[in-house]
Structure formats: C-alpha cells, structure tokens
Short mmCIF file of C-alpha atoms in Angstrom, two decimals:
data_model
loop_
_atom_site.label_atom_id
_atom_site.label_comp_id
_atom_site.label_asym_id
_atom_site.label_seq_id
_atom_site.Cartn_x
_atom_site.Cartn_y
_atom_site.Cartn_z
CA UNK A 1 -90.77 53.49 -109.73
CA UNK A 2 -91.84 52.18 -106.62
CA UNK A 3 -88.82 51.71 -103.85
CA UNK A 4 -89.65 48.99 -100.96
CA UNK A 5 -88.75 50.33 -97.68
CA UNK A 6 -85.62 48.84 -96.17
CA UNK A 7 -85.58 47.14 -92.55
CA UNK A 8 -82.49 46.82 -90.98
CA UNK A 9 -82.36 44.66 -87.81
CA UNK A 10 -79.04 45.25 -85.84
CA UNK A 11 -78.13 44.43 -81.87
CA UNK A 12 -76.72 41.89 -79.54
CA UNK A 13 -76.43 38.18 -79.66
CA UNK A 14 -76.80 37.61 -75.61
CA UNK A 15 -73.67 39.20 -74.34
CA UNK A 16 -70.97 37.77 -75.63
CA UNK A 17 -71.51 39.44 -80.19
CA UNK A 18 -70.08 42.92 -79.95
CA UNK A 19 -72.40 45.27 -80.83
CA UNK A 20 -74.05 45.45 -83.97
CA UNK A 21 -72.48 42.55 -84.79
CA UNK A 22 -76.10 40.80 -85.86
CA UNK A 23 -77.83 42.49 -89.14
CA UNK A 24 -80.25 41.54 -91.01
CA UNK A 25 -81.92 43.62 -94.31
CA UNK A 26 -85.02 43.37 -96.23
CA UNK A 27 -85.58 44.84 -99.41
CA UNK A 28 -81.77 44.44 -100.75
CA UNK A 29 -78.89 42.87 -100.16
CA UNK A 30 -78.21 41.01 -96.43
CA UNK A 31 -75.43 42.49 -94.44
CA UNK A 32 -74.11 40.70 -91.17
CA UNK A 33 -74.05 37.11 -90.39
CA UNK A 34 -74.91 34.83 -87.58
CA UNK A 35 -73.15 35.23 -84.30
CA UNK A 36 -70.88 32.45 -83.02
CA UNK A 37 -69.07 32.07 -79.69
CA UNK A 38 -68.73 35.85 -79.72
CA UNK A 39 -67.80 36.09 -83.25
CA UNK A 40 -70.24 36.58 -86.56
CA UNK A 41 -69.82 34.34 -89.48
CA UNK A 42 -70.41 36.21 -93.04
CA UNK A 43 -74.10 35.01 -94.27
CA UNK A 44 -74.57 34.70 -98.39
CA UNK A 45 -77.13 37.10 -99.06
CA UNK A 46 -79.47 34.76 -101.34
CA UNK A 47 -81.53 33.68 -98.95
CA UNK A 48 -82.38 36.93 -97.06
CA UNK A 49 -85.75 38.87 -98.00
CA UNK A 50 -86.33 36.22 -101.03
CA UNK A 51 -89.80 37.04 -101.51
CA UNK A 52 -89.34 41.05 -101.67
CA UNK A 53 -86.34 40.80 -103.54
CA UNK A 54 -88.41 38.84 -106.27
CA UNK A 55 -90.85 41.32 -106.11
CA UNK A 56 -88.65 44.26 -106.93
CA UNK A 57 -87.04 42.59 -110.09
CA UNK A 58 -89.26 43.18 -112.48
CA UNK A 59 -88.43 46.84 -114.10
CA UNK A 60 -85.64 46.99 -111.45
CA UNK A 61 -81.64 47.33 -111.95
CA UNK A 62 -80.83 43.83 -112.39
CA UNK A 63 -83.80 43.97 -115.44
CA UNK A 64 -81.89 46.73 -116.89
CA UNK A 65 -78.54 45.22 -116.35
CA UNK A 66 -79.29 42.05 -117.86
CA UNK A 67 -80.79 43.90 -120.91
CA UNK A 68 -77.64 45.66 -121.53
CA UNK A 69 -75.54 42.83 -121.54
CA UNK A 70 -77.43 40.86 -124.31
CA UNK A 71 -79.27 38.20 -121.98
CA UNK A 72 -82.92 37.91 -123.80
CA UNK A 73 -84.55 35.97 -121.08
CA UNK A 74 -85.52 38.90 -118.53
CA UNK A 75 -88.74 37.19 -118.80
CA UNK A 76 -87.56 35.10 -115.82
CA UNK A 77 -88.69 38.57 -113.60
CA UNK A 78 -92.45 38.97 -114.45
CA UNK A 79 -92.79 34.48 -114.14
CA UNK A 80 -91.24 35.21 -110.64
CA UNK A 81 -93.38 38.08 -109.75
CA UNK A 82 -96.23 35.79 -111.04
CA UNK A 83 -95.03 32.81 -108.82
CA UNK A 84 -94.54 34.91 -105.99
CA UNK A 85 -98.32 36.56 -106.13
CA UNK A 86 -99.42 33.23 -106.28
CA UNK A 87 -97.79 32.07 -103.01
CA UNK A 88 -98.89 35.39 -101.06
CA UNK A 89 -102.45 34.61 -101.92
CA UNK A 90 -102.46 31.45 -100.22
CA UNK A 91 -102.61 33.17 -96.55
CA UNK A 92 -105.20 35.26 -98.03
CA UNK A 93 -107.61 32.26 -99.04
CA UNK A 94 -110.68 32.09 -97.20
CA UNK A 95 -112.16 29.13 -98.89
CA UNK A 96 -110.97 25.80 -101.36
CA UNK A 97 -111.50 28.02 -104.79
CA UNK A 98 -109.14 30.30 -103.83
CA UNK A 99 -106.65 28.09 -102.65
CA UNK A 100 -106.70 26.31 -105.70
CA UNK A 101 -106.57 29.32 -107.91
CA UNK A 102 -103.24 30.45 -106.20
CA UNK A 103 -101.60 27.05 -106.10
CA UNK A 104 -102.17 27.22 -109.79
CA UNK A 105 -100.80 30.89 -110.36
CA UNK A 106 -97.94 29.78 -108.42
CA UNK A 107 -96.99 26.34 -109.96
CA UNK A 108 -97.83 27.16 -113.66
CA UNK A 109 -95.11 30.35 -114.15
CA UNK A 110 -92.56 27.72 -112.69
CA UNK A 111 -93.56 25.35 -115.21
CA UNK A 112 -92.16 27.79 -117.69
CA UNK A 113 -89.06 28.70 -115.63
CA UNK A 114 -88.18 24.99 -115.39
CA UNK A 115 -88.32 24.55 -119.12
CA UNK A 116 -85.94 28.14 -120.01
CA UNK A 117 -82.61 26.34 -119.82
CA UNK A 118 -79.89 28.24 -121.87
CA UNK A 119 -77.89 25.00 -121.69
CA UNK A 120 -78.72 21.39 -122.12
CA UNK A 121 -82.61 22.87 -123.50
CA UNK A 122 -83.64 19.43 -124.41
CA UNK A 123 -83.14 18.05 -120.88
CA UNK A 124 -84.83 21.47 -119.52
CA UNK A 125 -87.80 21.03 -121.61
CA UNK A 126 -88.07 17.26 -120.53
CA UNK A 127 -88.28 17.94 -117.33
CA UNK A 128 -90.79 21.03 -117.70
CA UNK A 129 -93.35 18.65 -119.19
CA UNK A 130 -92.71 15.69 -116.14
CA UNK A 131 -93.04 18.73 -113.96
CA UNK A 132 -96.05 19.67 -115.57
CA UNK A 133 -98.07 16.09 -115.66
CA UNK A 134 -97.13 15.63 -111.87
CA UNK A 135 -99.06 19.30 -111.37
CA UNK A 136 -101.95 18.18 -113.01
CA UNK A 137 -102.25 14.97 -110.96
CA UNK A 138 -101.89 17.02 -108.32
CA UNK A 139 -104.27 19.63 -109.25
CA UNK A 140 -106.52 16.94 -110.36
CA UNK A 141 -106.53 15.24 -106.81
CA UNK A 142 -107.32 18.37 -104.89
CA UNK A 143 -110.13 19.30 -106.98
CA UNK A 144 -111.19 16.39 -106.64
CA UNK A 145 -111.03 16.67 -102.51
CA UNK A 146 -112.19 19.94 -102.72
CA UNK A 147 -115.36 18.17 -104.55
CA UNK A 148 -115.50 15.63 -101.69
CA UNK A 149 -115.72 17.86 -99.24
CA UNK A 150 -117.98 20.55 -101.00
CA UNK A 151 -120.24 17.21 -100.76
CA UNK A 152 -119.89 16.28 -97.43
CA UNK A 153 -119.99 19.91 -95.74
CA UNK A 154 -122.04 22.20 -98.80
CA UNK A 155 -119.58 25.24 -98.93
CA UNK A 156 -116.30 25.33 -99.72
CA UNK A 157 -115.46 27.90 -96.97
CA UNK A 158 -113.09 27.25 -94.09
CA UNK A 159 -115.58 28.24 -91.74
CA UNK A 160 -118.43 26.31 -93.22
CA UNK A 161 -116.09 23.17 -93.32
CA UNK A 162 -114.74 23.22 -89.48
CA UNK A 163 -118.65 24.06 -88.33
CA UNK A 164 -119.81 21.21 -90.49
CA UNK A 165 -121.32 18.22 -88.87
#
C-alpha cells in the first residue's frame, strides 16, 4: 500500500492569530480554519487536498469501510481516480491530441458517476445521457478547432502554433 506523505502548514496570521492557530493538511483530513480578527473559524475539511484525497481512495479505508457495510457501488473510487488522471494530464499536454485525450479521460468516468444515483435512478440516468450529448458537442467542436488550426499552422504542438505565421 502506498501512503501519500502528509504536509502540514501551521504559523501566524500577521500578528494578531495566536500561534499555530492557521493549519492546513494534505493527504487527509484538514485541521485548523481561517483566522479572523485574531480568532480561527473551524474549516469543513471537504475541500482541503481534494485531488490527493481522490487519489488515495481507491483500495484505501473508506473502500474497505464501505464494503463492509453493504454499499456495492465502491466503483465510485477507481471513476474518480480515472477523472482525476485525466485532469492532471492536462498541465502535462504539450500539444492539441493530448489535450483532447485527457479532457476525454476526465469527462467520460463522470458521465458514469452522474448516472449511479441510488435514489431517484431514472432522473440520474436522464441526466447522464444530457450530460453526455452536451460532451460530445463539445468534444465535437474542439476537434473540430483543433482541425482548424492543424490547417492553418501544420502541427498541432503549442510551440508550432504560437511560432506559426
């Protein structure tokens, strides 16, 4: 099992937080809050380290737990460790292919998660296929920019585009 290394973040506000009294962690749960006239405020802890905390999930504790307590869809972890691989890829693209091969691994796993409603499936599955027809458009109109400008320029690189004529 493969841990992710936990940064904690701790110090003064200016001078008026006491100290320690701003925290932030990645990797797990947030601790702290945001510092107010002197004072911190309790943050929720969804928000905080999103991306690595949807990384960990898959194989991790709250897998397991859900297993245990009878909850069949745990295949919500590997479509968000799928959606999340998809978005980190899109720093990494270098050219118009890649960047349309991760908006695609991102978008299509939340295609799926749209439709897995426990409740009200009907609804969840409507929605899933409205969400789905708008990606395609979508999709449809880059590639079909991406085409344009593979026309205009030759490559499809970033480079190649900005030096082009």
């Amino acid at each position: 099992m493969v841990r992710a290394a936990r940064v904690v973040v701790s110090g003064r506000l200016g001078s008026g937080a006491p100290p320690g009294g701003v925290r932030a962690a990645v990797g797990g749960a947030a601790v702290g809050g945001t510092a107010v006239g002197g004072a911190t405020r309790p943050r929720p802890p969804v928000l905080a380290g999103f991306a690595p905390q949807a990384a960990l999930a898959p194989g991790g504790d709250a897998e397991r737990e859900a297993e245990r307590a009878g909850v069949t869809q745990t295949e919500v972890f590997p479509l968000a460790l799928f959606a999340t691989g998809g978005l980190m890829l899109f720093p990494a693209a270098n050219d118009l292919i890649t960047l349309f091969i991760a908006l695609e691994v991102l978008s299509l796993p939340l295609y799926v998660l749209c439709g897995m409603a426990r409740r009200r499936r009907l609804l969840s599955q409507e929605a899933a296929v409205k969400y789905f027809l708008l990606g395609a458009f979508s999709s449809a109109f880059f590639a079909y920019g991406a085409a344009l400008i593979y026309g205009y320029a030759g490559t499809v690189d970033f480079g190649g585009i900005a030096a082009a004529p």
